[in-house]
Amino acid sequence: GFVSSLAVVEVAFDDNPHGYYSINADFHCMAGVWFHAIGFSLTVSALYGKIYRTKRLIVDNGQNGLRVSRSILPHLQNMATKVGLEFLYLTVWSVAAPVKYERKCADDNPEGFCESIGRCEGDVVALVFTAVMLGGHFLYLCNLLYLCYAVRNVPQEFAEHKWTSAATISAMEAMVIMPLVVTLTWQDP
């Protein structure tokens, strides 16, 4: 949650050479993506690990004659793997098609002056990277939601699956609505 929230801080940076936040704006565009993605991966993989561990210990334990290990290490390794894959994906994205800060005129003024708008933009490849990342995040949330359903009969004290389900559905709603809002407001100054 906290790491994802740091992506909002990156919105404050621009390319004004006289401004307080005049540091490399291109860097901050891609840093916002990194904060969001790594924060998402950390948060959701931790929730997934908690619910999955509950499922393995309470629901699956003893089924088919198998004993389930109580060690938390496999779940931490799973979490590290998911964050590592996100890190690798973001590294490839940052090298192949980084998001860049661009400033454009918002109006046509014959006197040579214009009101300008600066924002982070990318080419078609960056758009594909964004769509793949958001699609992967959505599928991961679907998997987490299914896991919450699988432990629905476990007492709330052990799983907290109801709160996790509510948070997951909220995140899924945001992921569906966010691209629509960005598309509808993209040209607005």
PDB file of C-alpha atoms in Angstrom:
ATOM      1  CA  GLY A   1       0.000   0.000   0.000  1.00  0.00           C
ATOM      2  CA  PHE A   2       2.608   2.575   1.046  1.00  0.00           C
ATOM      3  CA  VAL A   3       4.971   1.894  -1.864  1.00  0.00           C
ATOM      4  CA  SER A   4       2.097   2.178  -4.372  1.00  0.00           C
ATOM      5  CA  SER A   5       1.085   5.465  -2.768  1.00  0.00           C
ATOM      6  CA  LEU A   6       4.515   6.905  -3.526  1.00  0.00           C
ATOM      7  CA  ALA A   7       3.522   6.915  -7.215  1.00  0.00           C
ATOM      8  CA  VAL A   8       1.326   9.923  -6.412  1.00  0.00           C
ATOM      9  CA  VAL A   9       4.387  11.879  -5.248  1.00  0.00           C
ATOM     10  CA  GLU A  10       5.885  11.496  -8.714  1.00  0.00           C
ATOM     11  CA  VAL A  11       3.006  13.525 -10.202  1.00  0.00           C
ATOM     12  CA  ALA A  12       4.367  16.667  -8.496  1.00  0.00           C
ATOM     13  CA  PHE A  13       7.532  16.702 -10.591  1.00  0.00           C
ATOM     14  CA  ASP A  14       7.696  18.629 -13.862  1.00  0.00           C
ATOM     15  CA  ASP A  15      10.232  20.136 -16.237  1.00  0.00           C
ATOM     16  CA  ASN A  16      10.098  23.762 -15.022  1.00  0.00           C
ATOM     17  CA  PRO A  17      13.753  24.812 -14.879  1.00  0.00           C
ATOM     18  CA  HIS A  18      12.963  27.430 -12.212  1.00  0.00           C
ATOM     19  CA  GLY A  19      10.706  25.240 -10.122  1.00  0.00           C
ATOM     20  CA  TYR A  20      11.499  23.344  -6.976  1.00  0.00           C
ATOM     21  CA  TYR A  21      10.859  19.993  -8.639  1.00  0.00           C
ATOM     22  CA  SER A  22      12.851  20.543 -11.811  1.00  0.00           C
ATOM     23  CA  ILE A  23      14.827  17.299 -11.553  1.00  0.00           C
ATOM     24  CA  ASN A  24      14.845  14.848 -14.481  1.00  0.00           C
ATOM     25  CA  ALA A  25      11.123  14.598 -15.293  1.00  0.00           C
ATOM     26  CA  ASP A  26      11.578  11.511 -17.508  1.00  0.00           C
ATOM     27  CA  PHE A  27      13.005   9.642 -14.539  1.00  0.00           C
ATOM     28  CA  HIS A  28      10.009  10.563 -12.403  1.00  0.00           C
ATOM     29  CA  CYS A  29       7.543   9.394 -15.047  1.00  0.00           C
ATOM     30  CA  MET A  30       9.001   5.908 -15.027  1.00  0.00           C
ATOM     31  CA  ALA A  31       9.527   5.992 -11.242  1.00  0.00           C
ATOM     32  CA  GLY A  32       5.775   6.457 -10.792  1.00  0.00           C
ATOM     33  CA  VAL A  33       5.185   3.266 -12.780  1.00  0.00           C
ATOM     34  CA  TRP A  34       7.798   1.437 -10.700  1.00  0.00           C
ATOM     35  CA  PHE A  35       6.285   2.557  -7.392  1.00  0.00           C
ATOM     36  CA  HIS A  36       2.814   1.512  -8.458  1.00  0.00           C
ATOM     37  CA  ALA A  37       3.856  -1.882  -9.823  1.00  0.00           C
ATOM     38  CA  ILE A  38       6.244  -2.905  -7.036  1.00  0.00           C
ATOM     39  CA  GLY A  39       3.794  -1.671  -4.399  1.00  0.00           C
ATOM     40  CA  PHE A  40       0.995  -3.656  -6.018  1.00  0.00           C
ATOM     41  CA  SER A  41       3.149  -6.750  -6.202  1.00  0.00           C
ATOM     42  CA  LEU A  42       4.258  -6.496  -2.561  1.00  0.00           C
ATOM     43  CA  THR A  43       0.751  -5.856  -1.251  1.00  0.00           C
ATOM     44  CA  VAL A  44      -1.136  -8.427  -3.275  1.00  0.00           C
ATOM     45  CA  SER A  45       1.488 -11.169  -2.985  1.00  0.00           C
ATOM     46  CA  ALA A  46       1.471 -10.723   0.812  1.00  0.00           C
ATOM     47  CA  LEU A  47      -2.326 -11.021   0.905  1.00  0.00           C
ATOM     48  CA  TYR A  48      -2.174 -13.970  -1.467  1.00  0.00           C
ATOM     49  CA  GLY A  49       0.450 -15.681   0.686  1.00  0.00           C
ATOM     50  CA  LYS A  50      -1.645 -15.190   3.820  1.00  0.00           C
ATOM     51  CA  ILE A  51      -4.830 -16.593   2.283  1.00  0.00           C
ATOM     52  CA  TYR A  52      -2.986 -19.388   0.475  1.00  0.00           C
ATOM     53  CA  ARG A  53      -1.216 -20.442   3.665  1.00  0.00           C
ATOM     54  CA  THR A  54      -4.571 -20.517   5.487  1.00  0.00           C
ATOM     55  CA  LYS A  55      -6.008 -22.650   2.704  1.00  0.00           C
ATOM     56  CA  ARG A  56      -3.091 -25.072   2.824  1.00  0.00           C
ATOM     57  CA  LEU A  57      -3.116 -25.378   6.634  1.00  0.00           C
ATOM     58  CA  ILE A  58      -6.860 -25.537   7.281  1.00  0.00           C
ATOM     59  CA  VAL A  59      -8.643 -26.578   4.092  1.00  0.00           C
ATOM     60  CA  ASP A  60      -6.085 -28.824   2.368  1.00  0.00           C
ATOM     61  CA  ASN A  61      -4.414 -30.319   5.459  1.00  0.00           C
ATOM     62  CA  GLY A  62      -4.998 -34.062   5.602  1.00  0.00           C
ATOM     63  CA  GLN A  63      -6.796 -34.306   2.268  1.00  0.00           C
ATOM     64  CA  ASN A  64      -5.611 -37.227   0.136  1.00  0.00           C
ATOM     65  CA  GLY A  65      -3.490 -38.353   3.087  1.00  0.00           C
ATOM     66  CA  LEU A  66      -1.009 -35.499   2.645  1.00  0.00           C
ATOM     67  CA  ARG A  67       0.445 -33.501   5.505  1.00  0.00           C
ATOM     68  CA  VAL A  68       1.025 -29.834   4.839  1.00  0.00           C
ATOM     69  CA  SER A  69       4.215 -28.134   5.966  1.00  0.00           C
ATOM     70  CA  ARG A  70       3.686 -25.291   8.440  1.00  0.00           C
ATOM     71  CA  SER A  71       6.795 -23.451   7.318  1.00  0.00           C
ATOM     72  CA  ILE A  72       6.310 -19.905   6.105  1.00  0.00           C
ATOM     73  CA  LEU A  73       9.433 -20.043   3.909  1.00  0.00           C
ATOM     74  CA  PRO A  74       7.694 -21.351   0.741  1.00  0.00           C
ATOM     75  CA  HIS A  75       5.188 -18.520   0.969  1.00  0.00           C
ATOM     76  CA  LEU A  76       7.941 -15.921   1.376  1.00  0.00           C
ATOM     77  CA  GLN A  77       9.743 -17.455  -1.612  1.00  0.00           C
ATOM     78  CA  ASN A  78       6.535 -17.220  -3.646  1.00  0.00           C
ATOM     79  CA  MET A  79       6.197 -13.571  -2.651  1.00  0.00           C
ATOM     80  CA  ALA A  80       9.835 -12.860  -3.562  1.00  0.00           C
ATOM     81  CA  THR A  81       9.343 -14.597  -6.911  1.00  0.00           C
ATOM     82  CA  LYS A  82       6.325 -12.462  -7.759  1.00  0.00           C
ATOM     83  CA  VAL A  83       8.115  -9.234  -6.801  1.00  0.00           C
ATOM     84  CA  GLY A  84      11.211 -10.408  -8.717  1.00  0.00           C
ATOM     85  CA  LEU A  85       9.176 -11.078 -11.859  1.00  0.00           C
ATOM     86  CA  GLU A  86       7.591  -7.629 -11.560  1.00  0.00           C
ATOM     87  CA  PHE A  87      11.067  -6.115 -11.147  1.00  0.00           C
ATOM     88  CA  LEU A  88      12.326  -7.962 -14.236  1.00  0.00           C
ATOM     89  CA  TYR A  89       9.293  -6.875 -16.282  1.00  0.00           C
ATOM     90  CA  LEU A  90       9.751  -3.238 -15.243  1.00  0.00           C
ATOM     91  CA  THR A  91      13.456  -3.374 -16.074  1.00  0.00           C
ATOM     92  CA  VAL A  92      12.722  -4.631 -19.592  1.00  0.00           C
ATOM     93  CA  TRP A  93      10.024  -1.954 -19.977  1.00  0.00           C
ATOM     94  CA  SER A  94      12.371   0.800 -18.744  1.00  0.00           C
ATOM     95  CA  VAL A  95      14.992  -0.198 -21.300  1.00  0.00           C
ATOM     96  CA  ALA A  96      12.713  -0.990 -24.270  1.00  0.00           C
ATOM     97  CA  ALA A  97      10.097   1.775 -24.131  1.00  0.00           C
ATOM     98  CA  PRO A  98      10.367   4.099 -21.137  1.00  0.00           C
ATOM     99  CA  VAL A  99       7.605   6.570 -20.418  1.00  0.00           C
ATOM    100  CA  LYS A 100       8.822  10.132 -21.093  1.00  0.00           C
ATOM    101  CA  TYR A 101       7.727  13.561 -19.903  1.00  0.00           C
ATOM    102  CA  GLU A 102       6.421  15.709 -22.756  1.00  0.00           C
ATOM    103  CA  ARG A 103       5.241  19.324 -22.775  1.00  0.00           C
ATOM    104  CA  LYS A 104       2.915  20.485 -25.563  1.00  0.00           C
ATOM    105  CA  CYS A 105       0.981  23.647 -26.358  1.00  0.00           C
ATOM    106  CA  ALA A 106      -2.652  23.424 -25.340  1.00  0.00           C
ATOM    107  CA  ASP A 107      -3.777  26.266 -27.583  1.00  0.00           C
ATOM    108  CA  ASP A 108      -2.712  27.957 -30.798  1.00  0.00           C
ATOM    109  CA  ASN A 109      -1.556  31.474 -30.083  1.00  0.00           C
ATOM    110  CA  PRO A 110      -0.346  33.568 -33.067  1.00  0.00           C
ATOM    111  CA  GLU A 111       1.928  35.627 -30.793  1.00  0.00           C
ATOM    112  CA  GLY A 112       4.177  32.662 -30.152  1.00  0.00           C
ATOM    113  CA  PHE A 113       3.128  32.106 -26.578  1.00  0.00           C
ATOM    114  CA  CYS A 114       0.981  29.215 -25.504  1.00  0.00           C
ATOM    115  CA  GLU A 115      -0.502  27.608 -22.471  1.00  0.00           C
ATOM    116  CA  SER A 116       1.306  24.326 -22.216  1.00  0.00           C
ATOM    117  CA  ILE A 117       0.491  20.974 -20.669  1.00  0.00           C
ATOM    118  CA  GLY A 118       3.153  18.594 -19.453  1.00  0.00           C
ATOM    119  CA  ARG A 119       2.489  14.912 -18.851  1.00  0.00           C
ATOM    120  CA  CYS A 120       4.048  11.488 -19.007  1.00  0.00           C
ATOM    121  CA  GLU A 121       3.559   9.815 -22.372  1.00  0.00           C
ATOM    122  CA  GLY A 122       4.807   6.751 -24.147  1.00  0.00           C
ATOM    123  CA  ASP A 123       4.724   5.243 -27.596  1.00  0.00           C
ATOM    124  CA  VAL A 124       2.661   2.247 -28.704  1.00  0.00           C
ATOM    125  CA  VAL A 125       5.182  -0.164 -27.173  1.00  0.00           C
ATOM    126  CA  ALA A 126       4.814   1.542 -23.782  1.00  0.00           C
ATOM    127  CA  LEU A 127       1.039   1.253 -24.162  1.00  0.00           C
ATOM    128  CA  VAL A 128       1.412  -2.484 -24.792  1.00  0.00           C
ATOM    129  CA  PHE A 129       3.649  -2.807 -21.730  1.00  0.00           C
ATOM    130  CA  THR A 130       1.027  -0.952 -19.682  1.00  0.00           C
ATOM    131  CA  ALA A 131      -1.810  -3.141 -20.962  1.00  0.00           C
ATOM    132  CA  VAL A 132       0.120  -6.348 -20.289  1.00  0.00           C
ATOM    133  CA  MET A 133       1.038  -5.218 -16.771  1.00  0.00           C
ATOM    134  CA  LEU A 134      -2.517  -4.164 -15.911  1.00  0.00           C
ATOM    135  CA  GLY A 135      -3.886  -7.370 -17.442  1.00  0.00           C
ATOM    136  CA  GLY A 136      -1.465  -9.438 -15.371  1.00  0.00           C
ATOM    137  CA  HIS A 137      -2.406  -7.539 -12.235  1.00  0.00           C
ATOM    138  CA  PHE A 138      -6.097  -8.080 -12.969  1.00  0.00           C
ATOM    139  CA  LEU A 139      -5.579 -11.842 -13.444  1.00  0.00           C
ATOM    140  CA  TYR A 140      -3.601 -11.969 -10.204  1.00  0.00           C
ATOM    141  CA  LEU A 141      -6.482 -10.252  -8.418  1.00  0.00           C
ATOM    142  CA  CYS A 142      -8.919 -12.757  -9.977  1.00  0.00           C
ATOM    143  CA  ASN A 143      -6.758 -15.572  -8.627  1.00  0.00           C
ATOM    144  CA  LEU A 144      -6.719 -13.959  -5.174  1.00  0.00           C
ATOM    145  CA  LEU A 145     -10.496 -13.552  -5.282  1.00  0.00           C
ATOM    146  CA  TYR A 146     -10.906 -17.237  -6.169  1.00  0.00           C
ATOM    147  CA  LEU A 147      -8.629 -18.160  -3.266  1.00  0.00           C
ATOM    148  CA  CYS A 148     -10.793 -16.059  -0.920  1.00  0.00           C
ATOM    149  CA  TYR A 149     -13.791 -18.017  -2.191  1.00  0.00           C
ATOM    150  CA  ALA A 150     -11.971 -21.302  -1.527  1.00  0.00           C
ATOM    151  CA  VAL A 151     -11.502 -20.379   2.169  1.00  0.00           C
ATOM    152  CA  ARG A 152     -14.971 -18.876   2.637  1.00  0.00           C
ATOM    153  CA  ASN A 153     -15.902 -21.510   5.256  1.00  0.00           C
ATOM    154  CA  VAL A 154     -12.799 -20.891   7.384  1.00  0.00           C
ATOM    155  CA  PRO A 155     -13.542 -18.788  10.481  1.00  0.00           C
ATOM    156  CA  GLN A 156     -12.834 -15.103   9.885  1.00  0.00           C
ATOM    157  CA  GLU A 157     -10.248 -15.007  12.703  1.00  0.00           C
ATOM    158  CA  PHE A 158      -7.934 -17.277  10.700  1.00  0.00           C
ATOM    159  CA  ALA A 159      -8.300 -16.021   7.149  1.00  0.00           C
ATOM    160  CA  GLU A 160      -9.680 -12.465   7.037  1.00  0.00           C
ATOM    161  CA  HIS A 161     -10.922 -13.482   3.599  1.00  0.00           C
ATOM    162  CA  LYS A 162     -13.960 -11.189   3.702  1.00  0.00           C
ATOM    163  CA  TRP A 163     -11.827  -8.053   4.047  1.00  0.00           C
ATOM    164  CA  THR A 164      -9.375  -9.342   1.470  1.00  0.00           C
ATOM    165  CA  SER A 165     -12.266 -10.050  -0.912  1.00  0.00           C
ATOM    166  CA  ALA A 166     -13.617  -6.528  -0.438  1.00  0.00           C
ATOM    167  CA  ALA A 167     -10.199  -4.973  -1.065  1.00  0.00           C
ATOM    168  CA  THR A 168      -9.650  -7.200  -4.106  1.00  0.00           C
ATOM    169  CA  ILE A 169     -13.001  -6.301  -5.648  1.00  0.00           C
ATOM    170  CA  SER A 170     -12.283  -2.616  -5.025  1.00  0.00           C
ATOM    171  CA  ALA A 171      -8.892  -2.899  -6.744  1.00  0.00           C
ATOM    172  CA  MET A 172     -10.485  -4.738  -9.674  1.00  0.00           C
ATOM    173  CA  GLU A 173     -13.099  -1.993 -10.051  1.00  0.00           C
ATOM    174  CA  ALA A 174     -10.358   0.627 -10.092  1.00  0.00           C
ATOM    175  CA  MET A 175      -8.445  -1.325 -12.732  1.00  0.00           C
ATOM    176  CA  VAL A 176     -11.524  -1.469 -14.965  1.00  0.00           C
ATOM    177  CA  ILE A 177     -12.495   2.180 -14.485  1.00  0.00           C
ATOM    178  CA  MET A 178      -8.996   3.720 -14.574  1.00  0.00           C
ATOM    179  CA  PRO A 179      -8.247   3.129 -18.294  1.00  0.00           C
ATOM    180  CA  LEU A 180     -11.686   4.473 -19.202  1.00  0.00           C
ATOM    181  CA  VAL A 181     -11.180   7.658 -17.188  1.00  0.00           C
ATOM    182  CA  VAL A 182      -7.695   8.187 -18.617  1.00  0.00           C
ATOM    183  CA  THR A 183      -8.986   7.684 -22.163  1.00  0.00           C
ATOM    184  CA  LEU A 184     -11.891  10.084 -21.684  1.00  0.00           C
ATOM    185  CA  THR A 185      -9.784  12.823 -20.073  1.00  0.00           C
ATOM    186  CA  TRP A 186      -6.513  12.430 -21.989  1.00  0.00           C
ATOM    187  CA  GLN A 187      -6.982  15.488 -24.207  1.00  0.00           C
ATOM    188  CA  ASP A 188      -8.396  17.735 -21.485  1.00  0.00           C
ATOM    189  CA  PRO A 189      -5.917  20.376 -20.245  1.00  0.00           C
TER     190      PRO A 189
END
